[in-house]
Amino acid sequence: MTRLAQRLLGPVTLLSLAVTAWLGLWVTPPDRVQGDLARLVYVHPALAWVALYLSFGTATIASVLYLWPRTRSVTADRVAVSAMEVSLVFILLTLATGSIWGRPTWGVWWAWDARLTSTAILGVLALGYLALRRANDDPEARARRSAVFAILSAINVPIIHFSVVWWKTLHQGATVFTSTRSLKIHGIMAWTLLISFVAFTLAYGWLVRARYRLEVARAGREAALLAEAIARRAAEVVR
Amino acid sequence: MIRVAGRVARKDLLIEWRSRVLLWQVVPFGAMALLLAGLALGPTRAGSSGAGPGLYYLVMVLVTLLAAQRSAQVERGAGTRASVATLGLDPAGVFLGKALALCVELWAIGLVLGAGTVLFLHTALRAALVASPSIAATLAALAAAGTLYGALTTGDGSAATLLPVLALPGFSPLLIAGERSFSAAAAGGATGSWWVITLVALVVYLAAGVVLYGVLEDA
């Protein structure tokens, strides 16, 4: 990514989120059946796309790249942890927005629905991944174990995706496309939905980049502290 | 690989046979958990609501955690990992052996707790017998998954306590598929689709273990 693109990522992300909010709240009309509640469609599916597919997918691919001897690098490990942390935030936001929609529609904040439950399980898996990283002090062991766990956890993503097909669920099936791949949503509503996907994808890129830089800084600080401790010990021995 | 698997399984089962940890700690825990689950539901619901299959699998999942932790603990002994590395044992064989030993242990415990489910939770004996192949397959998948997750938490002491957090979400599809299969057998219905989930999970965990166990041993 060029320096200019890196500098522009933040402002463009904020602008696209603002455009999504403006279109979603003021420009698009209320739904004929659900009224203003349907405006959550400009937030919830985009959050789920980032949480389940983009972030978790990135973390899984980075983990595979780390374990593959030819592509092993500390960068892959750092990308994996950055993407997983962002994934956890987006999973929680997905569940929260889903609950806000579920309360007036289904009458409950939470239902024992296959899609909801499997998404919550994915959140616990992401938490487990972060806990596993904290439990291992050795960087090599930490990276390997968390990479294996990320790959095992990714099995849950297709389960979430197909849960609305495999089980009878409260959660609706495919919302944007019909079974014949034609659009179910039209006009300004379709454009707003598309812009929301772009906005949240940009937000994901921005957050992962920031988290990656934090990981690099943390590793640098750990190395500096280690060097300082070794130097202090060496000075004590000489004395 | 098969020879290594056989030897590792024999070693783990011998350790279990001599230490009797399974008999004196894990089985009583499972029986107690089953009784407590019945108490929590109350006498009417525990006996008549068809909760038996669900409670059976819930307790078996908890028992799997204990048994998997115990199986991983065996590898944590001083010098064990160094010995395995020095002998140049095929990691895939070690994984399969440990999974096989854990599977045999879970089958034994599953048999005892299955009898408890029939006795205390009034699940029909015929249903338990009809469901027994699916129970055996589900417990085999739990053993493969448990061995893999156990290896993830081998090493540092603090990592060992993470096993429930890491393994329980992974066990959940097996718990659902196993319970539905058992319940369908109790109701006299078809169990085919749930069998597929169990078998796919078994194959996935076995394949993942064969490929990734060596990575975890090196870590």
Tab-separated table of C-alpha atoms in Angstrom:
chain	number	residue	atom	x	y	z
A	1	MET	CA	0.000	0.000	0.000
A	2	THR	CA	1.462	3.379	-0.972
A	3	ARG	CA	2.031	6.081	1.626
A	4	LEU	CA	-0.724	8.236	0.079
A	5	ALA	CA	-3.234	5.364	0.215
A	6	GLN	CA	-2.313	4.742	3.860
A	7	ARG	CA	-2.897	8.403	4.708
A	8	LEU	CA	-6.177	8.506	2.828
A	9	LEU	CA	-7.570	5.272	4.308
A	10	GLY	CA	-8.757	6.876	7.553
A	11	PRO	CA	-10.492	9.936	6.081
A	12	VAL	CA	-12.053	7.880	3.248
A	13	THR	CA	-13.349	5.346	5.786
A	14	LEU	CA	-14.931	8.055	7.934
A	15	LEU	CA	-16.433	9.711	4.874
A	16	SER	CA	-17.925	6.454	3.563
A	17	LEU	CA	-19.388	5.654	7.007
A	18	ALA	CA	-20.893	9.154	7.149
A	19	VAL	CA	-22.396	8.703	3.659
A	20	THR	CA	-23.847	5.337	4.747
A	21	ALA	CA	-25.397	6.937	7.844
A	22	TRP	CA	-26.815	9.830	5.801
A	23	LEU	CA	-28.285	7.562	3.102
A	24	GLY	CA	-29.515	4.982	5.598
A	25	LEU	CA	-31.155	7.395	8.026
A	26	TRP	CA	-32.430	10.239	5.821
A	27	VAL	CA	-32.425	9.438	2.114
A	28	THR	CA	-33.792	5.880	1.921
A	29	PRO	CA	-37.523	5.394	2.549
A	30	PRO	CA	-38.863	3.269	5.414
A	31	ASP	CA	-39.792	-0.323	4.564
A	32	ARG	CA	-43.451	-1.024	3.746
A	33	VAL	CA	-43.693	-3.806	6.353
A	34	GLN	CA	-40.964	-3.146	8.929
A	35	GLY	CA	-40.887	0.653	8.795
A	36	ASP	CA	-37.738	2.328	10.153
A	37	LEU	CA	-36.543	-0.920	11.708
A	38	ALA	CA	-35.453	-2.080	8.248
A	39	ARG	CA	-32.724	0.586	8.272
A	40	LEU	CA	-30.626	-1.873	10.292
A	41	VAL	CA	-30.102	-3.683	6.982
A	42	TYR	CA	-27.540	-0.968	6.137
A	43	VAL	CA	-25.459	-1.945	9.175
A	44	HIS	CA	-26.039	-5.550	10.238
A	45	PRO	CA	-25.222	-7.511	7.011
A	46	ALA	CA	-22.103	-5.408	6.390
A	47	LEU	CA	-20.912	-5.996	9.972
A	48	ALA	CA	-21.540	-9.744	9.550
A	49	TRP	CA	-19.639	-9.760	6.237
A	50	VAL	CA	-16.592	-8.211	7.925
A	51	ALA	CA	-16.857	-10.316	11.102
A	52	LEU	CA	-17.434	-13.758	9.620
A	53	TYR	CA	-15.881	-13.731	6.180
A	54	LEU	CA	-13.366	-10.913	5.816
A	55	SER	CA	-11.730	-10.837	9.267
A	56	PHE	CA	-11.978	-14.516	10.112
A	57	GLY	CA	-10.986	-15.399	6.546
A	58	THR	CA	-7.935	-13.146	6.735
A	59	ALA	CA	-6.928	-14.602	10.102
A	60	THR	CA	-7.304	-18.146	8.768
A	61	ILE	CA	-5.362	-17.493	5.554
A	62	ALA	CA	-2.607	-15.697	7.508
A	63	SER	CA	-2.473	-18.673	9.911
A	64	VAL	CA	-2.133	-21.138	7.025
A	65	LEU	CA	0.625	-18.962	5.561
A	66	TYR	CA	2.385	-18.950	8.924
A	67	LEU	CA	2.281	-22.731	9.248
A	68	TRP	CA	3.357	-23.341	5.649
A	69	PRO	CA	7.199	-23.475	5.871
A	70	ARG	CA	7.772	-21.608	2.591
A	71	THR	CA	5.564	-18.664	3.539
A	72	ARG	CA	6.263	-18.566	7.282
A	73	SER	CA	6.907	-15.044	8.533
A	74	VAL	CA	6.272	-12.973	11.603
A	75	THR	CA	4.145	-10.705	9.388
A	76	ALA	CA	1.624	-13.497	8.798
A	77	ASP	CA	1.329	-14.055	12.551
A	78	ARG	CA	0.823	-10.351	13.200
A	79	VAL	CA	-1.805	-10.081	10.459
A	80	ALA	CA	-3.605	-13.116	11.936
A	81	VAL	CA	-3.831	-11.677	15.454
A	82	SER	CA	-4.800	-8.235	14.150
A	83	ALA	CA	-7.579	-9.646	11.969
A	84	MET	CA	-8.830	-11.932	14.760
A	85	GLU	CA	-9.069	-9.084	17.248
A	86	VAL	CA	-10.998	-6.951	14.761
A	87	SER	CA	-13.160	-9.983	13.966
A	88	LEU	CA	-14.141	-10.305	17.649
A	89	VAL	CA	-15.222	-6.635	17.757
A	90	PHE	CA	-17.312	-7.051	14.596
A	91	ILE	CA	-18.848	-10.333	15.824
A	92	LEU	CA	-20.003	-8.563	18.997
A	93	LEU	CA	-21.396	-5.681	16.934
A	94	THR	CA	-23.159	-8.163	14.625
A	95	LEU	CA	-24.783	-9.884	17.614
A	96	ALA	CA	-25.728	-6.550	19.198
A	97	THR	CA	-27.362	-5.151	16.036
A	98	GLY	CA	-29.102	-8.487	15.470
A	99	SER	CA	-30.490	-8.337	19.016
A	100	ILE	CA	-31.726	-4.770	18.503
A	101	TRP	CA	-33.582	-5.961	15.404
A	102	GLY	CA	-34.784	-9.174	17.096
A	103	ARG	CA	-36.454	-7.514	20.115
A	104	PRO	CA	-39.275	-5.737	18.217
A	105	THR	CA	-39.472	-8.390	15.466
A	106	TRP	CA	-39.297	-11.666	17.371
A	107	GLY	CA	-40.200	-10.266	20.794
A	108	VAL	CA	-36.940	-11.399	22.427
A	109	TRP	CA	-33.373	-10.074	22.612
A	110	TRP	CA	-31.977	-13.562	22.056
A	111	ALA	CA	-33.386	-16.691	20.405
A	112	TRP	CA	-31.883	-20.181	20.369
A	113	ASP	CA	-31.552	-19.943	16.637
A	114	ALA	CA	-28.868	-21.820	14.674
A	115	ARG	CA	-27.464	-18.668	13.026
A	116	LEU	CA	-27.336	-16.684	16.278
A	117	THR	CA	-25.918	-19.501	18.363
A	118	SER	CA	-23.239	-20.477	15.851
A	119	THR	CA	-22.202	-16.807	15.534
A	120	ALA	CA	-21.955	-16.516	19.319
A	121	ILE	CA	-19.821	-19.676	19.314
A	122	LEU	CA	-17.530	-18.032	16.762
A	123	GLY	CA	-17.185	-15.087	19.153
A	124	VAL	CA	-16.147	-17.459	21.955
A	125	LEU	CA	-13.637	-19.048	19.564
A	126	ALA	CA	-12.149	-15.631	18.762
A	127	LEU	CA	-11.921	-14.926	22.509
A	128	GLY	CA	-10.244	-18.316	22.987
A	129	TYR	CA	-7.730	-17.448	20.276
A	130	LEU	CA	-6.769	-14.230	22.055
A	131	ALA	CA	-6.622	-16.025	25.426
A	132	LEU	CA	-4.381	-18.724	23.922
A	133	ARG	CA	-1.963	-16.050	22.719
A	134	ARG	CA	-1.782	-14.554	26.195
A	135	ALA	CA	-1.124	-17.963	27.766
A	136	ASN	CA	2.057	-18.628	25.773
A	137	ASP	CA	5.185	-16.578	26.474
A	138	ASP	CA	7.376	-18.097	23.765
A	139	PRO	CA	6.628	-16.177	20.511
A	140	GLU	CA	7.227	-19.223	18.283
A	141	ALA	CA	4.957	-21.537	20.321
A	142	ARG	CA	2.369	-18.771	20.610
A	143	ALA	CA	2.285	-18.212	16.861
A	144	ARG	CA	2.096	-21.932	15.993
A	145	ARG	CA	-0.595	-22.835	18.506
A	146	SER	CA	-2.765	-19.861	17.717
A	147	ALA	CA	-2.407	-20.563	13.983
A	148	VAL	CA	-3.589	-24.156	14.471
A	149	PHE	CA	-6.488	-22.953	16.623
A	150	ALA	CA	-7.504	-20.334	14.034
A	151	ILE	CA	-7.631	-23.001	11.316
A	152	LEU	CA	-9.705	-25.329	13.520
A	153	SER	CA	-12.050	-22.465	14.419
A	154	ALA	CA	-12.631	-21.602	10.767
A	155	ILE	CA	-14.664	-24.827	10.450
A	156	ASN	CA	-17.449	-22.874	12.176
A	157	VAL	CA	-17.728	-20.272	9.384
A	158	PRO	CA	-19.397	-22.556	6.779
A	159	ILE	CA	-21.643	-23.900	9.570
A	160	ILE	CA	-22.820	-20.319	10.246
A	161	HIS	CA	-23.257	-19.610	6.537
A	162	PHE	CA	-25.351	-22.690	5.811
A	163	SER	CA	-27.149	-22.780	9.190
A	164	VAL	CA	-30.214	-21.050	7.700
A	165	VAL	CA	-30.362	-23.771	5.031
A	166	TRP	CA	-29.589	-26.789	7.216
A	167	TRP	CA	-31.903	-25.906	10.112
A	168	LYS	CA	-35.329	-24.302	10.434
A	169	THR	CA	-34.305	-20.919	11.799
A	170	LEU	CA	-35.922	-17.658	12.854
A	171	HIS	CA	-33.135	-15.812	11.079
A	172	GLN	CA	-34.090	-15.181	7.465
A	173	GLY	CA	-32.231	-16.865	4.616
A	174	ALA	CA	-30.517	-15.030	1.761
A	175	THR	CA	-31.661	-11.404	2.026
A	176	VAL	CA	-29.964	-9.612	-0.872
A	177	PHE	CA	-30.186	-12.225	-3.616
A	178	THR	CA	-32.928	-14.682	-4.533
A	179	SER	CA	-32.181	-18.341	-5.251
A	180	THR	CA	-31.805	-17.395	-8.957
A	181	ARG	CA	-29.134	-14.775	-8.067
A	182	SER	CA	-31.374	-11.807	-8.897
A	183	LEU	CA	-31.535	-8.823	-6.518
A	184	LYS	CA	-34.292	-8.703	-3.882
A	185	ILE	CA	-33.552	-5.058	-3.063
A	186	HIS	CA	-33.685	-2.171	-5.531
A	187	GLY	CA	-32.965	1.494	-6.178
A	188	ILE	CA	-31.489	3.724	-3.479
A	189	MET	CA	-31.891	0.960	-0.889
A	190	ALA	CA	-29.652	-1.348	-2.947
A	191	TRP	CA	-27.067	1.422	-3.439
A	192	THR	CA	-27.038	2.253	0.275
A	193	LEU	CA	-26.559	-1.410	1.106
A	194	LEU	CA	-23.653	-1.604	-1.342
A	195	ILE	CA	-22.036	1.551	0.066
A	196	SER	CA	-22.398	0.153	3.609
A	197	PHE	CA	-20.451	-2.942	2.565
A	198	VAL	CA	-17.703	-0.746	1.092
A	199	ALA	CA	-17.662	1.517	4.179
A	200	PHE	CA	-17.370	-1.312	6.688
A	201	THR	CA	-14.759	-3.078	4.540
A	202	LEU	CA	-12.688	0.120	4.568
A	203	ALA	CA	-13.214	0.402	8.336
A	204	TYR	CA	-11.949	-3.154	8.675
A	205	GLY	CA	-8.818	-2.324	6.653
A	206	TRP	CA	-8.190	0.784	8.727
A	207	LEU	CA	-8.604	-1.037	12.054
A	208	VAL	CA	-6.458	-4.014	11.026
A	209	ARG	CA	-3.712	-1.665	9.848
A	210	ALA	CA	-3.788	0.229	13.156
A	211	ARG	CA	-3.780	-3.045	15.150
A	212	TYR	CA	-0.916	-4.387	13.032
A	213	ARG	CA	1.167	-1.296	13.763
A	214	LEU	CA	0.407	-1.738	17.456
A	215	GLU	CA	1.614	-5.351	17.252
A	216	VAL	CA	4.860	-4.241	15.584
A	217	ALA	CA	5.375	-1.594	18.296
A	218	ARG	CA	4.643	-4.158	21.027
A	219	ALA	CA	7.173	-6.605	19.584
A	220	GLY	CA	9.740	-3.786	19.361
A	221	ARG	CA	9.131	-2.843	22.977
A	222	GLU	CA	9.442	-6.474	24.112
A	223	ALA	CA	12.764	-6.774	22.254
A	224	ALA	CA	14.020	-3.502	23.755
A	225	LEU	CA	13.049	-4.594	27.283
A	226	LEU	CA	14.771	-7.945	26.776
A	227	ALA	CA	17.964	-6.252	25.504
A	228	GLU	CA	17.868	-3.873	28.486
A	229	ALA	CA	17.473	-6.756	30.954
A	230	ILE	CA	20.372	-8.670	29.345
A	231	ALA	CA	22.586	-5.552	29.460
A	232	ARG	CA	21.719	-4.974	33.133
A	233	ARG	CA	22.502	-8.598	34.001
A	234	ALA	CA	25.784	-8.447	32.068
A	235	ALA	CA	26.765	-5.281	33.954
A	236	GLU	CA	26.029	-7.018	37.288
A	237	VAL	CA	28.210	-9.993	36.313
A	238	VAL	CA	31.121	-7.701	35.298
A	239	ARG	CA	30.855	-5.867	38.623
B	1	MET	CA	2.195	-44.590	11.329
B	2	ILE	CA	-0.260	-47.366	12.222
B	3	ARG	CA	2.400	-49.187	14.261
B	4	VAL	CA	3.268	-45.995	16.181
B	5	ALA	CA	-0.448	-45.352	16.728
B	6	GLY	CA	-0.927	-48.835	18.159
B	7	ARG	CA	2.028	-48.480	20.523
B	8	VAL	CA	1.042	-45.017	21.742
B	9	ALA	CA	-2.560	-46.171	22.293
B	10	ARG	CA	-1.315	-49.192	24.244
B	11	LYS	CA	1.001	-46.971	26.330
B	12	ASP	CA	-1.790	-44.505	27.182
B	13	LEU	CA	-4.255	-47.267	28.023
B	14	LEU	CA	-1.662	-49.028	30.208
B	15	ILE	CA	-1.013	-45.782	32.084
B	16	GLU	CA	-4.759	-45.433	32.596
B	17	TRP	CA	-5.125	-49.063	33.660
B	18	ARG	CA	-2.332	-48.763	36.226
B	19	SER	CA	-3.244	-45.339	37.594
B	20	ARG	CA	-7.039	-46.027	37.703
B	21	VAL	CA	-7.664	-42.264	37.329
B	22	LEU	CA	-10.480	-42.979	34.914
B	23	LEU	CA	-12.187	-45.408	37.285
B	24	TRP	CA	-11.831	-43.458	40.505
B	25	GLN	CA	-12.057	-39.881	39.310
B	26	VAL	CA	-13.630	-39.478	35.881
B	27	VAL	CA	-16.437	-42.066	36.082
B	28	PRO	CA	-17.654	-40.857	39.531
B	29	PHE	CA	-17.551	-37.277	38.223
B	30	GLY	CA	-19.677	-38.257	35.227
B	31	ALA	CA	-22.168	-40.182	37.363
B	32	MET	CA	-22.428	-37.281	39.810
B	33	ALA	CA	-22.908	-34.775	36.980
B	34	LEU	CA	-25.707	-36.947	35.546
B	35	LEU	CA	-27.435	-37.136	38.936
B	36	LEU	CA	-27.049	-33.384	39.494
B	37	ALA	CA	-28.501	-32.681	36.045
B	38	GLY	CA	-31.506	-34.826	36.986
B	39	LEU	CA	-31.848	-32.964	40.295
B	40	ALA	CA	-31.622	-29.602	38.525
B	41	LEU	CA	-34.489	-30.565	36.215
B	42	GLY	CA	-36.592	-31.961	39.045
B	43	PRO	CA	-38.112	-35.451	39.361
B	44	THR	CA	-40.991	-34.907	36.905
B	45	ARG	CA	-39.087	-33.312	34.016
B	46	ALA	CA	-35.963	-35.460	34.428
B	47	GLY	CA	-37.999	-38.634	34.119
B	48	SER	CA	-40.557	-37.777	31.498
B	49	SER	CA	-39.492	-34.901	29.256
B	50	GLY	CA	-37.085	-36.848	27.077
B	51	ALA	CA	-34.159	-34.886	28.502
B	52	GLY	CA	-32.051	-38.049	28.827
B	53	PRO	CA	-30.154	-37.875	25.495
B	54	GLY	CA	-29.297	-34.183	25.949
B	55	LEU	CA	-28.110	-34.625	29.532
B	56	TYR	CA	-26.132	-37.721	28.546
B	57	TYR	CA	-24.227	-35.799	25.887
B	58	LEU	CA	-23.741	-32.763	28.127
B	59	VAL	CA	-22.109	-34.956	30.760
B	60	MET	CA	-20.079	-36.827	28.118
B	61	VAL	CA	-18.716	-33.514	26.816
B	62	LEU	CA	-17.638	-32.537	30.340
B	63	VAL	CA	-16.103	-35.973	30.852
B	64	THR	CA	-14.259	-35.617	27.528
B	65	LEU	CA	-12.705	-32.391	28.803
B	66	LEU	CA	-11.361	-34.171	31.868
B	67	ALA	CA	-10.140	-37.194	29.920
B	68	ALA	CA	-8.523	-35.055	27.196
B	69	GLN	CA	-6.767	-32.943	29.829
B	70	ARG	CA	-5.518	-36.124	31.463
B	71	SER	CA	-4.353	-37.512	28.097
B	72	ALA	CA	-2.451	-34.303	27.308
B	73	GLN	CA	-0.999	-34.235	30.827
B	74	VAL	CA	0.716	-37.565	30.182
B	75	GLU	CA	2.760	-35.870	27.445
B	76	ARG	CA	3.700	-33.029	29.804
B	77	GLY	CA	5.843	-35.296	32.000
B	78	ALA	CA	9.509	-34.339	32.378
B	79	GLY	CA	11.480	-35.585	29.379
B	80	THR	CA	8.468	-37.075	27.573
B	81	ARG	CA	8.519	-34.589	24.711
B	82	ALA	CA	12.297	-34.845	24.399
B	83	SER	CA	12.014	-38.656	24.298
B	84	VAL	CA	9.341	-38.530	21.585
B	85	ALA	CA	11.518	-36.140	19.573
B	86	THR	CA	14.636	-38.293	20.036
B	87	LEU	CA	12.834	-41.478	19.002
B	88	GLY	CA	11.637	-39.732	15.845
B	89	LEU	CA	8.083	-40.999	16.230
B	90	ASP	CA	5.698	-40.016	13.474
B	91	PRO	CA	3.523	-37.216	14.985
B	92	ALA	CA	0.526	-38.384	12.953
B	93	GLY	CA	0.904	-41.843	14.517
B	94	VAL	CA	1.214	-40.323	18.000
B	95	PHE	CA	-1.981	-38.320	17.405
B	96	LEU	CA	-3.910	-41.317	16.111
B	97	GLY	CA	-2.678	-43.443	19.019
B	98	LYS	CA	-3.672	-40.891	21.626
B	99	ALA	CA	-7.047	-40.337	19.938
B	100	LEU	CA	-7.631	-44.105	19.830
B	101	ALA	CA	-6.795	-44.504	23.524
B	102	LEU	CA	-9.054	-41.596	24.450
B	103	CYS	CA	-11.795	-43.050	22.271
B	104	VAL	CA	-11.604	-46.422	24.070
B	105	GLU	CA	-11.745	-44.602	27.413
B	106	LEU	CA	-14.770	-42.549	26.316
B	107	TRP	CA	-16.536	-45.672	25.048
B	108	ALA	CA	-16.022	-47.305	28.452
B	109	ILE	CA	-17.303	-44.242	30.319
B	110	GLY	CA	-20.106	-43.796	27.760
B	111	LEU	CA	-21.286	-47.329	28.473
B	112	VAL	CA	-21.477	-46.690	32.227
B	113	LEU	CA	-23.201	-43.314	31.821
B	114	GLY	CA	-25.517	-44.756	29.165
B	115	ALA	CA	-26.684	-47.303	31.735
B	116	GLY	CA	-27.141	-44.380	34.165
B	117	THR	CA	-29.251	-42.513	31.604
B	118	VAL	CA	-31.511	-45.529	31.120
B	119	LEU	CA	-31.755	-46.109	34.862
B	120	PHE	CA	-32.094	-42.575	36.274
B	121	LEU	CA	-33.497	-40.543	33.358
B	122	HIS	CA	-35.865	-43.260	32.088
B	123	THR	CA	-34.550	-43.276	28.524
B	124	ALA	CA	-35.758	-46.458	26.810
B	125	LEU	CA	-33.119	-49.198	26.671
B	126	ARG	CA	-34.165	-49.948	23.086
B	127	ALA	CA	-33.502	-46.298	22.102
B	128	ALA	CA	-30.059	-46.441	23.707
B	129	LEU	CA	-29.272	-49.653	21.822
B	130	VAL	CA	-30.519	-48.233	18.500
B	131	ALA	CA	-28.483	-45.066	19.073
B	132	SER	CA	-25.349	-46.919	20.178
B	133	PRO	CA	-23.585	-46.813	16.744
B	134	SER	CA	-24.147	-43.044	16.519
B	135	ILE	CA	-23.010	-42.635	20.141
B	136	ALA	CA	-19.846	-44.602	19.347
B	137	ALA	CA	-19.141	-42.401	16.308
B	138	THR	CA	-19.830	-39.174	18.230
B	139	LEU	CA	-17.540	-40.234	21.082
B	140	ALA	CA	-14.824	-41.128	18.546
B	141	ALA	CA	-15.125	-37.625	17.045
B	142	LEU	CA	-15.013	-36.105	20.545
B	143	ALA	CA	-11.859	-38.132	21.244
B	144	ALA	CA	-10.159	-36.870	18.057
B	145	ALA	CA	-11.160	-33.274	18.807
B	146	GLY	CA	-10.204	-33.602	22.476
B	147	THR	CA	-6.752	-34.937	21.605
B	148	LEU	CA	-6.143	-32.035	19.235
B	149	TYR	CA	-7.363	-29.361	21.655
B	150	GLY	CA	-5.445	-31.043	24.484
B	151	ALA	CA	-2.239	-30.749	22.444
B	152	LEU	CA	-2.966	-27.049	21.908
B	153	THR	CA	-2.856	-26.459	25.640
B	154	THR	CA	0.149	-28.639	26.414
B	155	GLY	CA	3.227	-26.853	27.714
B	156	ASP	CA	2.856	-23.838	29.962
B	157	GLY	CA	0.800	-24.374	33.113
B	158	SER	CA	-1.441	-21.403	32.394
B	159	ALA	CA	-2.366	-22.736	28.950
B	160	ALA	CA	-3.764	-25.973	30.423
B	161	THR	CA	-6.669	-24.144	32.071
B	162	LEU	CA	-7.704	-22.851	28.650
B	163	LEU	CA	-8.837	-26.266	27.425
B	164	PRO	CA	-12.572	-25.748	28.207
B	165	VAL	CA	-12.644	-22.348	26.480
B	166	LEU	CA	-10.948	-23.701	23.374
B	167	ALA	CA	-12.597	-27.116	23.168
B	168	LEU	CA	-16.235	-26.525	24.154
B	169	PRO	CA	-17.115	-24.433	21.068
B	170	GLY	CA	-15.470	-27.123	18.932
B	171	PHE	CA	-17.463	-29.832	20.689
B	172	SER	CA	-20.811	-28.058	20.214
B	173	PRO	CA	-21.675	-29.404	16.694
B	174	LEU	CA	-20.946	-32.919	17.984
B	175	LEU	CA	-23.142	-32.378	21.029
B	176	ILE	CA	-26.007	-31.164	18.815
B	177	ALA	CA	-25.647	-33.956	16.241
B	178	GLY	CA	-25.240	-36.655	18.895
B	179	GLU	CA	-28.201	-35.447	20.946
B	180	ARG	CA	-30.496	-35.151	17.901
B	181	SER	CA	-29.489	-38.588	16.711
B	182	PHE	CA	-30.111	-40.132	20.158
B	183	SER	CA	-33.420	-38.248	20.552
B	184	ALA	CA	-34.542	-39.340	17.086
B	185	ALA	CA	-33.742	-42.940	17.997
B	186	ALA	CA	-35.763	-42.536	21.225
B	187	ALA	CA	-38.691	-41.179	19.210
B	188	GLY	CA	-38.360	-43.906	16.585
B	189	GLY	CA	-37.383	-41.421	13.838
B	190	ALA	CA	-34.631	-41.275	11.211
B	191	THR	CA	-31.118	-40.321	12.303
B	192	GLY	CA	-29.448	-40.110	8.870
B	193	SER	CA	-28.659	-36.382	8.537
B	194	TRP	CA	-27.190	-36.162	12.048
B	195	TRP	CA	-24.970	-39.118	11.268
B	196	VAL	CA	-23.506	-37.136	8.371
B	197	ILE	CA	-22.500	-34.236	10.660
B	198	THR	CA	-20.882	-36.638	13.114
B	199	LEU	CA	-18.954	-38.498	10.424
B	200	VAL	CA	-17.834	-35.282	8.692
B	201	ALA	CA	-16.622	-33.920	12.050
B	202	LEU	CA	-14.783	-37.188	12.759
B	203	VAL	CA	-13.019	-37.104	9.378
B	204	VAL	CA	-12.199	-33.373	9.687
B	205	TYR	CA	-10.726	-33.720	13.188
B	206	LEU	CA	-8.764	-36.846	12.281
B	207	ALA	CA	-7.377	-35.180	9.137
B	208	ALA	CA	-6.567	-31.973	11.032
B	209	GLY	CA	-4.844	-33.975	13.754
B	210	VAL	CA	-2.771	-36.021	11.298
B	211	VAL	CA	-1.627	-32.832	9.526
B	212	LEU	CA	-1.264	-30.420	12.466
B	213	TYR	CA	-0.257	-32.514	15.491
B	214	GLY	CA	3.419	-32.371	14.473
B	215	VAL	CA	3.255	-28.577	14.374
B	216	LEU	CA	1.961	-28.551	17.941
B	217	GLU	CA	4.593	-31.006	19.134
B	218	ASP	CA	7.315	-28.738	17.750
B	219	ALA	CA	5.845	-25.645	19.448
